[in-house]
PDB file of C-alpha atoms in Angstrom:
ATOM      1  CA  GLY A   1       1.058 106.802  54.280  1.00  0.00           C
ATOM      2  CA  GLU A   2       0.466 105.806  50.710  1.00  0.00           C
ATOM      3  CA  THR A   3      -2.019 103.252  49.435  1.00  0.00           C
ATOM      4  CA  VAL A   4      -0.506 100.218  47.753  1.00  0.00           C
ATOM      5  CA  LEU A   5      -2.558  97.484  46.096  1.00  0.00           C
ATOM      6  CA  VAL A   6      -0.749  94.146  46.022  1.00  0.00           C
ATOM      7  CA  ASN A   7      -1.513  91.267  43.701  1.00  0.00           C
ATOM      8  CA  GLN A   8      -0.623  88.461  46.108  1.00  0.00           C
ATOM      9  CA  GLY A   9      -1.002  85.791  43.468  1.00  0.00           C
ATOM     10  CA  TRP A  10      -3.293  82.965  42.546  1.00  0.00           C
ATOM     11  CA  ILE A  11      -5.633  81.269  45.022  1.00  0.00           C
ATOM     12  CA  PRO A  12      -7.915  78.267  44.466  1.00  0.00           C
ATOM     13  CA  LYS A  13     -11.548  78.937  43.607  1.00  0.00           C
ATOM     14  CA  ASN A  14     -12.815  77.192  46.746  1.00  0.00           C
ATOM     15  CA  TYR A  15     -11.129  79.876  48.903  1.00  0.00           C
ATOM     16  CA  VAL A  16     -13.338  82.602  47.407  1.00  0.00           C
ATOM     17  CA  ASP A  17     -17.045  83.259  48.032  1.00  0.00           C
ATOM     18  CA  ASP A  18     -18.834  83.092  44.645  1.00  0.00           C
ATOM     19  CA  GLU A  19     -21.406  85.728  45.559  1.00  0.00           C
ATOM     20  CA  THR A  20     -19.156  88.451  46.962  1.00  0.00           C
ATOM     21  CA  GLY A  21     -15.853  87.546  45.333  1.00  0.00           C
ATOM     22  CA  LYS A  22     -14.141  88.023  48.693  1.00  0.00           C
ATOM     23  CA  VAL A  23     -11.634  85.674  50.266  1.00  0.00           C
ATOM     24  CA  GLY A  24     -13.197  83.336  52.819  1.00  0.00           C
ATOM     25  CA  GLU A  25     -12.518  83.283  56.549  1.00  0.00           C
ATOM     26  CA  GLU A  26     -10.406  80.128  56.195  1.00  0.00           C
ATOM     27  CA  MET A  27      -7.877  81.984  54.033  1.00  0.00           C
ATOM     28  CA  ILE A  28      -7.813  85.034  56.293  1.00  0.00           C
ATOM     29  CA  LYS A  29      -7.093  82.837  59.339  1.00  0.00           C
ATOM     30  CA  LYS A  30      -4.309  81.062  57.427  1.00  0.00           C
ATOM     31  CA  LEU A  31      -2.605  84.287  56.450  1.00  0.00           C
ATOM     32  CA  GLY A  32      -3.034  85.977  59.800  1.00  0.00           C
ATOM     33  CA  ILE A  33      -3.192  89.695  60.404  1.00  0.00           C
ATOM     34  CA  GLY A  34      -0.325  92.065  60.918  1.00  0.00           C
ATOM     35  CA  SER A  35       2.705  93.478  59.244  1.00  0.00           C
ATOM     36  CA  VAL A  36       4.221  91.618  56.302  1.00  0.00           C
ATOM     37  CA  ASP A  37       7.256  92.073  54.092  1.00  0.00           C
ATOM     38  CA  ILE A  38       6.539  91.950  50.378  1.00  0.00           C
ATOM     39  CA  VAL A  39       8.929  91.863  47.450  1.00  0.00           C
ATOM     40  CA  GLY A  40       7.243  92.879  44.237  1.00  0.00           C
ATOM     41  CA  VAL A  41       7.322  94.471  40.833  1.00  0.00           C
ATOM     42  CA  VAL A  42       5.298  97.536  39.852  1.00  0.00           C
ATOM     43  CA  ALA A  43       2.643  96.177  37.527  1.00  0.00           C
ATOM     44  CA  PRO A  44       1.337  97.888  34.408  1.00  0.00           C
ATOM     45  CA  THR A  45      -2.263  97.636  33.273  1.00  0.00           C
ATOM     46  CA  GLU A  46      -2.900  94.732  30.944  1.00  0.00           C
ATOM     47  CA  PHE A  47      -5.097  94.797  27.887  1.00  0.00           C
ATOM     48  CA  PRO A  48      -7.431  91.913  27.056  1.00  0.00           C
ATOM     49  CA  GLY A  49      -6.715  89.687  24.110  1.00  0.00           C
ATOM     50  CA  GLN A  50      -9.238  88.876  21.429  1.00  0.00           C
ATOM     51  CA  PHE A  51     -10.540  85.805  23.284  1.00  0.00           C
ATOM     52  CA  THR A  52     -10.110  87.042  26.867  1.00  0.00           C
ATOM     53  CA  PRO A  53     -13.384  87.004  28.798  1.00  0.00           C
ATOM     54  CA  SER A  54     -14.704  90.244  30.246  1.00  0.00           C
ATOM     55  CA  ASN A  55     -13.821  91.052  33.832  1.00  0.00           C
ATOM     56  CA  MET A  56     -16.611  90.782  36.403  1.00  0.00           C
ATOM     57  CA  PRO A  57     -15.715  93.536  38.878  1.00  0.00           C
ATOM     58  CA  GLU A  58     -18.981  93.171  40.802  1.00  0.00           C
ATOM     59  CA  LYS A  59     -17.872  89.604  41.707  1.00  0.00           C
ATOM     60  CA  ARG A  60     -14.195  90.630  41.979  1.00  0.00           C
ATOM     61  CA  LYS A  61     -13.233  88.256  39.150  1.00  0.00           C
ATOM     62  CA  PHE A  62     -10.549  89.611  36.869  1.00  0.00           C
ATOM     63  CA  PHE A  63      -9.205  87.748  33.856  1.00  0.00           C
ATOM     64  CA  TRP A  64      -6.842  90.607  32.994  1.00  0.00           C
ATOM     65  CA  LEU A  65      -5.457  93.415  35.149  1.00  0.00           C
ATOM     66  CA  ASP A  66      -7.635  96.494  34.823  1.00  0.00           C
ATOM     67  CA  ILE A  67      -5.852  98.488  37.494  1.00  0.00           C
ATOM     68  CA  ALA A  68      -8.136 101.530  37.259  1.00  0.00           C
ATOM     69  CA  GLU A  69     -11.181  99.316  37.860  1.00  0.00           C
ATOM     70  CA  MET A  70      -9.458  97.510  40.735  1.00  0.00           C
ATOM     71  CA  LYS A  71      -8.634 100.832  42.394  1.00  0.00           C
ATOM     72  CA  ARG A  72     -12.265 101.906  42.003  1.00  0.00           C
ATOM     73  CA  ILE A  73     -13.564  98.719  43.639  1.00  0.00           C
ATOM     74  CA  CYS A  74     -11.159  99.073  46.570  1.00  0.00           C
ATOM     75  CA  ASP A  75     -11.854 102.808  46.986  1.00  0.00           C
ATOM     76  CA  ALA A  76      -8.136 103.407  46.494  1.00  0.00           C
ATOM     77  CA  PRO A  77      -6.882 106.777  45.297  1.00  0.00           C
ATOM     78  CA  ARG A  78      -5.996 107.132  41.614  1.00  0.00           C
ATOM     79  CA  ASN A  79      -2.300 107.561  42.449  1.00  0.00           C
ATOM     80  CA  ALA A  80      -2.103 104.288  44.427  1.00  0.00           C
ATOM     81  CA  TRP A  81       0.659 101.887  43.442  1.00  0.00           C
ATOM     82  CA  PHE A  82      -0.189  98.430  42.104  1.00  0.00           C
ATOM     83  CA  ILE A  83       2.442  95.777  42.779  1.00  0.00           C
ATOM     84  CA  ASP A  84       2.724  92.127  41.737  1.00  0.00           C
ATOM     85  CA  ARG A  85       4.153  90.134  44.626  1.00  0.00           C
ATOM     86  CA  VAL A  86       6.973  87.830  43.522  1.00  0.00           C
ATOM     87  CA  GLU A  87       8.659  84.830  45.095  1.00  0.00           C
ATOM     88  CA  SER A  88      11.646  85.909  47.122  1.00  0.00           C
ATOM     89  CA  ASP A  89      14.044  84.591  49.750  1.00  0.00           C
ATOM     90  CA  LYS A  90      13.885  88.036  51.383  1.00  0.00           C
ATOM     91  CA  ALA A  91      10.150  87.729  52.070  1.00  0.00           C
ATOM     92  CA  PRO A  92       9.315  84.021  52.069  1.00  0.00           C
ATOM     93  CA  SER A  93       5.753  82.790  52.334  1.00  0.00           C
ATOM     94  CA  ASN A  94       4.894  80.023  54.772  1.00  0.00           C
ATOM     95  CA  TYR A  95       1.778  79.090  52.809  1.00  0.00           C
ATOM     96  CA  ALA A  96       1.023  77.431  49.498  1.00  0.00           C
ATOM     97  CA  TYR A  97      -1.550  80.111  48.664  1.00  0.00           C
ATOM     98  CA  PRO A  98      -1.671  82.786  47.495  1.00  0.00           C
ATOM     99  CA  ALA A  99       0.930  81.679  44.978  1.00  0.00           C
ATOM    100  CA  PRO A 100       3.085  84.581  43.718  1.00  0.00           C
ATOM    101  CA  ARG A 101       4.788  84.602  40.331  1.00  0.00           C
ATOM    102  CA  PRO A 102       8.455  83.685  40.162  1.00  0.00           C
ATOM    103  CA  ILE A 103      10.662  86.708  39.398  1.00  0.00           C
ATOM    104  CA  GLU A 104      12.104  84.822  36.410  1.00  0.00           C
ATOM    105  CA  SER A 105       8.721  84.979  34.662  1.00  0.00           C
ATOM    106  CA  TYR A 106       9.192  88.715  34.180  1.00  0.00           C
ATOM    107  CA  MET A 107      12.264  87.975  32.077  1.00  0.00           C
ATOM    108  CA  ASN A 108      10.443  85.573  29.727  1.00  0.00           C
ATOM    109  CA  PHE A 109       9.661  87.695  26.709  1.00  0.00           C
ATOM    110  CA  LYS A 110       7.205  86.284  24.214  1.00  0.00           C
ATOM    111  CA  VAL A 111       9.256  87.478  21.259  1.00  0.00           C
ATOM    112  CA  ASN A 112      13.000  86.918  21.258  1.00  0.00           C
ATOM    113  CA  PRO A 113      15.644  86.980  18.509  1.00  0.00           C
ATOM    114  CA  TYR A 114      15.065  83.300  17.666  1.00  0.00           C
ATOM    115  CA  THR A 115      11.355  83.956  17.149  1.00  0.00           C
ATOM    116  CA  HIS A 116      12.209  86.791  14.758  1.00  0.00           C
ATOM    117  CA  ILE A 117      14.578  84.539  12.818  1.00  0.00           C
ATOM    118  CA  GLY A 118      11.851  81.908  12.542  1.00  0.00           C
ATOM    119  CA  TYR A 119       9.315  84.471  11.296  1.00  0.00           C
ATOM    120  CA  SER A 120      11.712  85.945   8.762  1.00  0.00           C
ATOM    121  CA  ALA A 121      12.665  82.500   7.437  1.00  0.00           C
ATOM    122  CA  THR A 122       8.989  81.574   7.111  1.00  0.00           C
ATOM    123  CA  TRP A 123       8.042  84.741   5.227  1.00  0.00           C
ATOM    124  CA  TYR A 124      11.157  84.626   3.059  1.00  0.00           C
ATOM    125  CA  GLY A 125      10.327  81.032   2.140  1.00  0.00           C
ATOM    126  CA  LEU A 126       6.705  81.925   1.381  1.00  0.00           C
ATOM    127  CA  CYS A 127       7.815  84.826  -0.832  1.00  0.00           C
ATOM    128  CA  LEU A 128      10.217  82.636  -2.797  1.00  0.00           C
ATOM    129  CA  THR A 129       7.540  79.979  -3.204  1.00  0.00           C
ATOM    130  CA  GLY A 130       5.037  82.613  -4.383  1.00  0.00           C
ATOM    131  CA  ILE A 131       7.513  83.967  -6.933  1.00  0.00           C
ATOM    132  CA  ALA A 132       8.319  80.475  -8.214  1.00  0.00           C
ATOM    133  CA  VAL A 133       4.650  79.492  -8.533  1.00  0.00           C
ATOM    134  CA  THR A 134       3.793  82.779 -10.257  1.00  0.00           C
ATOM    135  CA  ARG A 135       6.674  82.431 -12.761  1.00  0.00           C
ATOM    136  CA  PHE A 136       5.802  78.790 -13.435  1.00  0.00           C
ATOM    137  CA  ARG A 137       2.109  79.627 -13.954  1.00  0.00           C
ATOM    138  CA  PHE A 138       2.355  82.740 -16.082  1.00  0.00           C
ATOM    139  CA  LEU A 139       5.637  82.354 -17.945  1.00  0.00           C
ATOM    140  CA  LYS A 140       5.016  78.920 -19.334  1.00  0.00           C
TER     141      LYS A 140
END
């Protein structure tokens, strides 16, 4: 069989042991043990933004997905898949946590055609204003 790491989703802080970073017994009992069906999306590695805090792998706290580091912590092979679990009618969850992402969130792009139009209008307006101010100032 192949190794697959699954990002099940968000869980509340009180479900996780602060020292070890592992999920508490309460959560494990809630989820049960056994075979599960998962619907997911293959996840790419993320890169931290300018203000993103550093990950704390020793406490298993990740603020951005560093898949290589996660595989190292789990002793997973380098070729293991990493999947984000998504909400699905085909594999419903009977629990509030962990909370998977809705599939629609993968279709929400941060930059769309309307954003580009807004940027171009802003820069075009700034250029025209700069030209007008320069002409008014120096060609008086």
